[in-house]
Amino acid sequence: MSTAPAGADVFFVLIGAILVFAMHGGFAFLEAGTVRHKNQVNALVKILTDFAISTLAYFFVGYAIAYGTTFFVSAQVLSGADGTFEPQGLSLVKFFFLTTFAAAIPAIISGGIAERMRFLPQCLATVALVGVAYPLFEGIVWNGNFGLQAMVEAAFGAKFHDFAGSVVVHAFGGWAALAAVLLLGARRGRYDKQGRAIGIPPSSIPWLALGSWLLCTGWFGFNVMTAASLANVSGLVALNSLMAMAGGILTALIAGRNDPGFVHNGALAGLVAVCAGSDVMHPVGALLVGGIAGVIFVKGFEICQNRLKIDDVLGVWPLHGLCGAWGGVAAGVFGLESLGGMGGVSPLAQIAGTGAGVLLALMAGFLVYGVIKSTIGLRLSQEEEFRGADLSIHHISANPEHDLGR
């Protein structure tokens, strides 16, 4: 009977890890449906390969940087035999859960650099980002490393609050992606000689929609099961996630003039933004946060693509970068008791923490992708890009039998 609570928590966190792992299928199909048909296979292979590389980089290096824990002990110790690790492998499923978060960084970036990025450079970037850069910020925010959270609390009366990763995961991935996209450059034919955008339609709205649905479903594991135990789980997080998602869908529907891509990404925008304060906001506050995020995504995507001429294929910078930063700041506003929240947050602390996350992500993105660009290069050749990443990298298309004319 004494082991029952630990076993229940193991199962609880494991289900959360599985739900967030399933979100990576959402990343894959969202990208596969958005890119052109000749790049669909590459989208699917990238996400799965990046997850495997992320797992190893986080296991051998990243987790130790973030939490000071390594796994180079016996299986008995890992299972909790001497009290170093939590009983029944609870520490291990927590690692699995956090691995799915870490692997979201390259999955987010993948959508921005789609259709013209070489495969090996992206794999190397994943090692550096998941093994070193992301865990540095994760450890600062979620483990109090370097005493920076204590400094923020002393200065502003509260620590930087990011319950489920609006900034730690999404903004970090989105702003690192912006650096990668800028270094990579636009796809060939995306803009004419006068700088006018040339539309490249999605290859499959149903695949795009499936990706969004998978992400939305898994997100309730992403947010709710961040509690890490049955004793700490909160239905408020679930309801706030639901309300933010609904708000993002409806405002993106209106601002995006019924465009299906905006609608399905609007759901994700709302969920990105609510992560940070989902445990402290009132549901009406979460609805507003998600609704504003839906507009931020639509307008941010249009400005990014048409005015700034930044060829971010899936709009990961406006979706994860801008909406994630908005969520970080919004947690310090809508989490206040005066606005119906739980309290314990500071607007200034949220601004400081969000700004630090954005700055670190930009620096990491420019450093990692800049070094790779200057050494082995980032882009496919003009001929390879024209042929498509599927044939150029993987030597097979999404519909090989159809290509043979049989």
XYZ file of C-alpha atoms in Angstrom:
406
model
C 0.000 0.000 0.000
C 2.904 2.354 0.741
C 4.014 2.194 -2.890
C 0.556 2.936 -4.304
C 0.957 6.753 -4.403
C 4.307 6.466 -6.210
C 2.866 3.981 -8.686
C -0.100 6.230 -9.369
C 2.226 9.173 -10.001
C 4.377 7.053 -12.315
C 1.307 6.204 -14.360
C 0.064 9.812 -14.296
C 3.336 11.299 -15.537
C 3.790 8.478 -18.058
C 0.408 9.238 -19.646
C 1.429 12.892 -19.808
C 4.696 11.971 -21.516
C 2.839 9.815 -24.044
C 0.387 12.631 -24.806
C 3.187 15.123 -25.390
C 5.088 12.558 -27.470
C 1.963 12.281 -29.624
C 2.164 16.045 -30.160
C 5.302 15.429 -32.210
C 3.100 13.563 -34.670
C 1.078 16.775 -34.742
C 4.198 18.797 -35.540
C 5.005 16.347 -38.327
C 1.586 16.374 -39.994
C 1.143 20.124 -39.565
C 4.380 20.601 -41.504
C 3.596 17.849 -44.021
C 0.288 19.513 -44.838
C 1.778 22.995 -45.109
C 4.837 22.331 -47.280
C 4.679 21.423 -50.953
C 4.149 17.790 -51.876
C 7.801 17.336 -52.819
C 8.848 18.045 -49.220
C 6.319 15.994 -47.244
C 8.548 12.981 -46.595
C 11.314 15.240 -45.338
C 8.917 16.885 -42.888
C 7.927 13.520 -41.413
C 11.467 12.149 -41.214
C 12.885 15.348 -39.679
C 10.493 15.395 -36.736
C 11.006 11.724 -35.851
C 14.788 11.869 -36.265
C 15.020 15.087 -34.260
C 13.073 13.405 -31.455
C 15.547 10.530 -31.318
C 18.556 12.868 -31.369
C 16.932 15.083 -28.739
C 16.386 12.091 -26.461
C 20.063 11.144 -26.559
C 21.365 14.722 -26.269
C 19.065 15.386 -23.301
C 19.830 12.049 -21.638
C 23.619 12.292 -21.846
C 24.114 16.071 -21.477
C 21.063 18.342 -21.311
C 19.274 16.917 -18.271
C 22.449 17.160 -16.208
C 22.839 20.826 -17.180
C 19.227 21.624 -16.269
C 18.814 19.534 -13.112
C 22.254 18.257 -12.132
C 21.156 14.641 -12.524
C 22.877 11.915 -14.520
C 21.793 8.339 -15.138
C 25.162 6.575 -14.927
C 24.258 4.367 -11.987
C 22.799 0.890 -11.705
C 19.235 0.108 -12.735
C 18.443 -0.651 -9.077
C 19.459 2.871 -8.065
C 17.561 4.374 -10.998
C 14.438 2.558 -9.790
C 14.705 4.138 -6.344
C 16.477 1.446 -4.331
C 18.600 3.802 -2.211
C 16.484 6.963 -2.281
C 18.704 8.827 -4.757
C 15.954 8.553 -7.355
C 12.223 8.536 -6.634
C 10.584 5.111 -6.092
C 9.287 2.903 -8.876
C 11.119 4.885 -11.537
C 9.108 8.081 -10.985
C 12.229 10.142 -11.696
C 12.623 8.273 -14.980
C 9.164 8.999 -16.320
C 9.652 12.632 -15.303
C 12.759 12.598 -17.495
C 10.676 11.119 -20.340
C 8.086 13.846 -19.857
C 10.680 16.622 -19.908
C 12.387 15.035 -22.920
C 9.217 15.513 -24.934
C 9.364 19.204 -24.013
C 13.029 19.512 -24.997
C 12.408 17.779 -28.320
C 9.772 20.392 -29.129
C 12.568 22.922 -29.752
C 13.827 21.352 -33.020
C 10.252 20.372 -33.931
C 9.237 24.031 -33.743
C 12.292 25.185 -35.697
C 11.689 22.540 -38.356
C 8.559 24.311 -39.575
C 10.356 27.597 -40.119
C 13.295 26.205 -42.087
C 11.265 23.758 -44.169
C 11.826 23.041 -47.875
C 15.443 24.256 -48.169
C 17.430 23.039 -45.137
C 20.010 20.275 -45.450
C 19.474 17.274 -43.206
C 22.840 16.868 -41.445
C 23.131 20.528 -40.389
C 19.696 20.383 -38.773
C 20.650 17.223 -36.882
C 23.813 18.916 -35.599
C 21.813 21.985 -34.570
C 19.451 19.741 -32.613
C 22.356 18.306 -30.630
C 23.617 21.778 -29.674
C 20.226 23.289 -28.884
C 18.745 20.385 -26.925
C 22.021 19.323 -25.356
C 23.194 22.743 -24.170
C 21.259 25.918 -25.035
C 17.714 24.932 -24.061
C 18.702 23.175 -20.790
C 20.562 26.297 -19.656
C 17.371 28.356 -19.746
C 15.190 25.477 -18.544
C 17.405 25.010 -15.503
C 17.361 28.721 -14.698
C 13.557 28.923 -14.739
C 12.439 25.514 -13.477
C 15.338 24.514 -11.225
C 16.545 27.883 -9.924
C 20.040 27.470 -11.370
C 22.615 30.234 -10.909
C 20.328 31.945 -8.392
C 18.699 34.057 -11.102
C 15.153 33.285 -10.028
C 16.049 34.370 -6.500
C 17.395 37.630 -7.918
C 14.180 38.221 -9.871
C 12.113 37.540 -6.755
C 14.216 39.931 -4.691
C 13.886 42.655 -7.315
C 10.199 42.302 -8.230
C 8.547 40.443 -5.363
C 7.921 37.212 -7.273
C 9.834 34.707 -9.348
C 9.391 34.492 -13.117
C 6.366 32.226 -13.498
C 6.140 29.860 -16.460
C 4.067 26.883 -15.403
C 4.128 24.862 -18.636
C 6.521 26.624 -20.968
C 5.085 29.551 -22.928
C 8.569 31.064 -22.759
C 10.813 28.183 -21.678
C 9.686 25.977 -24.578
C 7.636 27.896 -27.138
C 9.191 31.336 -27.163
C 12.655 29.782 -26.956
C 11.945 27.586 -29.974
C 10.223 30.370 -31.906
C 12.959 32.966 -31.450
C 15.726 30.456 -32.156
C 13.794 29.591 -35.313
C 13.752 33.251 -36.348
C 17.559 33.324 -36.226
C 17.745 30.125 -38.285
C 15.287 31.425 -40.899
C 17.147 34.733 -41.267
C 20.477 32.945 -41.734
C 18.961 30.448 -44.133
C 17.182 32.924 -46.398
C 13.919 32.630 -48.302
C 12.922 29.730 -50.499
C 13.701 30.217 -54.164
C 10.737 31.789 -55.902
C 9.084 32.949 -52.685
C 9.585 36.644 -53.586
C 9.957 38.237 -57.005
C 12.650 40.722 -58.008
C 10.549 43.587 -56.666
C 10.248 41.835 -53.298
C 6.581 40.975 -53.725
C 5.456 37.756 -52.064
C 4.546 34.901 -54.377
C 2.013 32.604 -52.766
C 2.922 28.962 -52.168
C -0.251 27.107 -51.166
C -0.273 24.226 -48.667
C -0.111 20.738 -50.128
C -2.890 19.302 -47.947
C -5.383 21.091 -45.729
C -6.572 17.756 -44.215
C -3.006 16.830 -43.158
C -2.517 20.341 -41.770
C -5.769 20.043 -39.831
C -4.840 16.597 -38.506
C -1.576 18.034 -37.224
C -3.452 20.771 -35.385
C -5.910 18.291 -33.866
C -3.083 16.045 -32.630
C -1.305 18.998 -31.076
C -4.476 20.291 -29.417
C -5.250 16.881 -27.925
C -1.739 16.298 -26.636
C -1.567 19.815 -25.224
C -3.783 18.838 -22.302
C -0.997 16.470 -21.289
C 1.534 19.233 -21.911
C -0.238 21.665 -19.582
C -2.213 19.631 -17.048
C 0.387 16.954 -16.372
C 3.134 19.477 -15.799
C 1.825 19.159 -12.220
C 3.966 15.964 -12.126
C 1.819 14.234 -9.487
C -1.786 13.429 -8.692
C -1.534 15.460 -5.501
C -0.756 18.635 -7.453
C -2.986 18.211 -10.510
C -5.451 21.053 -11.110
C -8.642 21.129 -13.124
C -8.156 24.887 -13.453
C -5.241 24.230 -15.824
C -7.445 22.039 -18.016
C -10.278 24.564 -18.183
C -7.929 27.467 -18.846
C -6.281 25.524 -21.658
C -9.683 24.802 -23.178
C -10.804 28.428 -22.963
C -7.574 29.789 -24.442
C -7.792 27.324 -27.311
C -11.374 28.360 -28.057
C -10.435 32.035 -27.930
C -7.533 31.514 -30.320
C -9.692 29.635 -32.812
C -12.446 32.251 -32.954
C -10.263 35.342 -33.181
C -8.069 33.709 -35.839
C -11.236 32.817 -37.745
C -12.282 36.471 -37.771
C -8.869 38.098 -38.215
C -7.873 35.503 -40.798
C -11.091 35.891 -42.813
C -12.070 32.199 -42.592
C -8.675 30.952 -43.788
C -8.351 27.294 -42.628
C -4.623 27.610 -41.978
C -5.181 30.526 -39.639
C -8.075 28.784 -37.888
C -6.131 25.623 -37.137
C -3.043 27.538 -36.078
C -5.216 29.902 -34.019
C -6.001 27.000 -31.712
C -2.278 26.452 -31.219
C -1.651 30.166 -30.677
C -4.121 30.212 -27.790
C -2.570 27.110 -26.244
C 0.971 28.461 -26.601
C 0.009 31.671 -24.830
C -1.828 30.081 -21.906
C 0.939 27.666 -20.899
C 2.754 30.097 -18.619
C -0.240 31.177 -16.528
C -2.644 28.283 -16.953
C -2.368 27.473 -13.236
C -3.021 31.027 -11.972
C -5.509 32.666 -14.395
C -9.281 32.827 -14.195
C -10.906 31.048 -17.178
C -12.182 34.374 -18.543
C -8.624 35.690 -18.373
C -7.413 32.602 -20.229
C -10.068 33.202 -22.899
C -8.783 36.745 -23.398
C -5.160 35.634 -23.468
C -5.931 32.977 -26.077
C -8.097 35.338 -28.121
C -5.386 37.990 -28.252
C -2.863 35.295 -29.230
C -5.036 34.298 -32.192
C -4.873 37.871 -33.521
C -1.145 38.109 -32.787
C -0.543 35.025 -34.883
C -2.597 36.146 -37.870
C -1.217 39.686 -37.967
C 2.276 38.526 -37.070
C 2.252 35.976 -39.888
C 1.121 38.551 -42.429
C 3.722 41.103 -41.299
C 6.467 38.479 -41.190
C 5.750 37.142 -44.677
C 4.668 40.231 -46.575
C 6.288 43.268 -44.953
C 9.462 41.883 -43.411
C 9.973 39.332 -46.221
C 10.893 36.620 -43.722
C 10.111 33.227 -45.249
C 9.072 31.400 -42.089
C 7.156 28.591 -43.791
C 4.819 27.545 -40.956
C 4.901 30.881 -39.165
C 6.679 29.445 -36.145
C 8.090 32.806 -35.065
C 4.659 34.493 -34.798
C 3.039 31.319 -33.442
C 5.599 30.203 -30.871
C 7.910 33.207 -30.604
C 5.434 36.082 -30.397
C 2.528 34.204 -28.808
C 4.893 32.523 -26.351
C 6.306 35.891 -25.320
C 2.783 37.268 -25.005
C 1.865 34.348 -22.769
C 4.854 34.986 -20.534
C 3.888 38.612 -20.015
C 0.155 37.857 -19.788
C 0.717 35.458 -16.867
C 1.879 38.432 -14.832
C -1.265 40.404 -15.664
C -4.151 37.948 -15.741
C -2.664 35.958 -12.858
C -3.097 38.911 -10.490
C -5.725 38.567 -7.782
C -7.218 41.907 -8.844
C -8.089 40.345 -12.199
C -9.500 37.152 -10.716
C -6.261 35.178 -10.730
C -4.520 33.181 -8.029
C -1.856 35.813 -7.388
C 1.803 35.247 -6.625
C 2.960 36.799 -9.899
C 4.577 40.087 -10.833
C 4.186 41.875 -14.190
C 7.756 43.169 -13.995
C 9.126 39.719 -13.192
C 7.272 38.315 -16.196
C 8.602 41.006 -18.510
C 12.159 40.440 -17.260
C 11.971 36.654 -17.569
C 10.335 36.771 -20.972
C 12.890 39.246 -22.265
C 15.748 37.107 -20.985
C 14.300 34.030 -22.683
C 13.889 35.837 -26.000
C 17.434 37.198 -25.858
C 18.979 33.848 -24.963
C 17.033 32.067 -27.711
C 18.115 34.588 -30.353
C 21.733 34.342 -29.252
C 21.616 30.540 -29.277
C 19.949 30.437 -32.694
C 22.401 32.818 -34.324
C 25.377 31.107 -32.693
C 24.405 27.519 -33.533
C 23.119 28.080 -37.048
C 25.752 30.737 -37.757
C 28.614 28.381 -36.928
C 27.072 25.619 -39.021
C 26.507 27.995 -41.939
C 30.105 29.178 -41.886
C 31.506 25.642 -41.732
C 29.436 23.081 -43.623
C 26.549 25.243 -44.878
C 22.812 25.149 -44.271
C 20.974 25.092 -47.588
C 20.211 22.603 -50.259
C 21.638 23.476 -53.651
C 19.394 25.249 -56.135
C 18.908 22.011 -58.059
C 18.150 20.016 -54.894
C 15.651 22.577 -53.701
C 13.909 22.576 -57.081
C 13.743 18.766 -57.055
C 12.464 18.799 -53.481
C 13.879 17.579 -50.195
C 12.108 14.228 -50.493
C 14.034 13.055 -53.553
C 17.191 15.046 -52.836
C 17.643 13.791 -49.263
C 15.548 10.646 -48.844
C 15.405 9.449 -52.463
C 11.697 8.709 -52.322
C 8.541 10.771 -52.620
C 5.343 10.760 -50.578
C 3.616 8.641 -53.246
C 6.353 6.519 -54.872
C 3.995 4.144 -56.672
C 2.144 7.065 -58.221
C 5.446 8.536 -59.396
C 6.242 5.327 -61.255
C 2.966 5.655 -63.166
C 1.677 2.239 -62.130
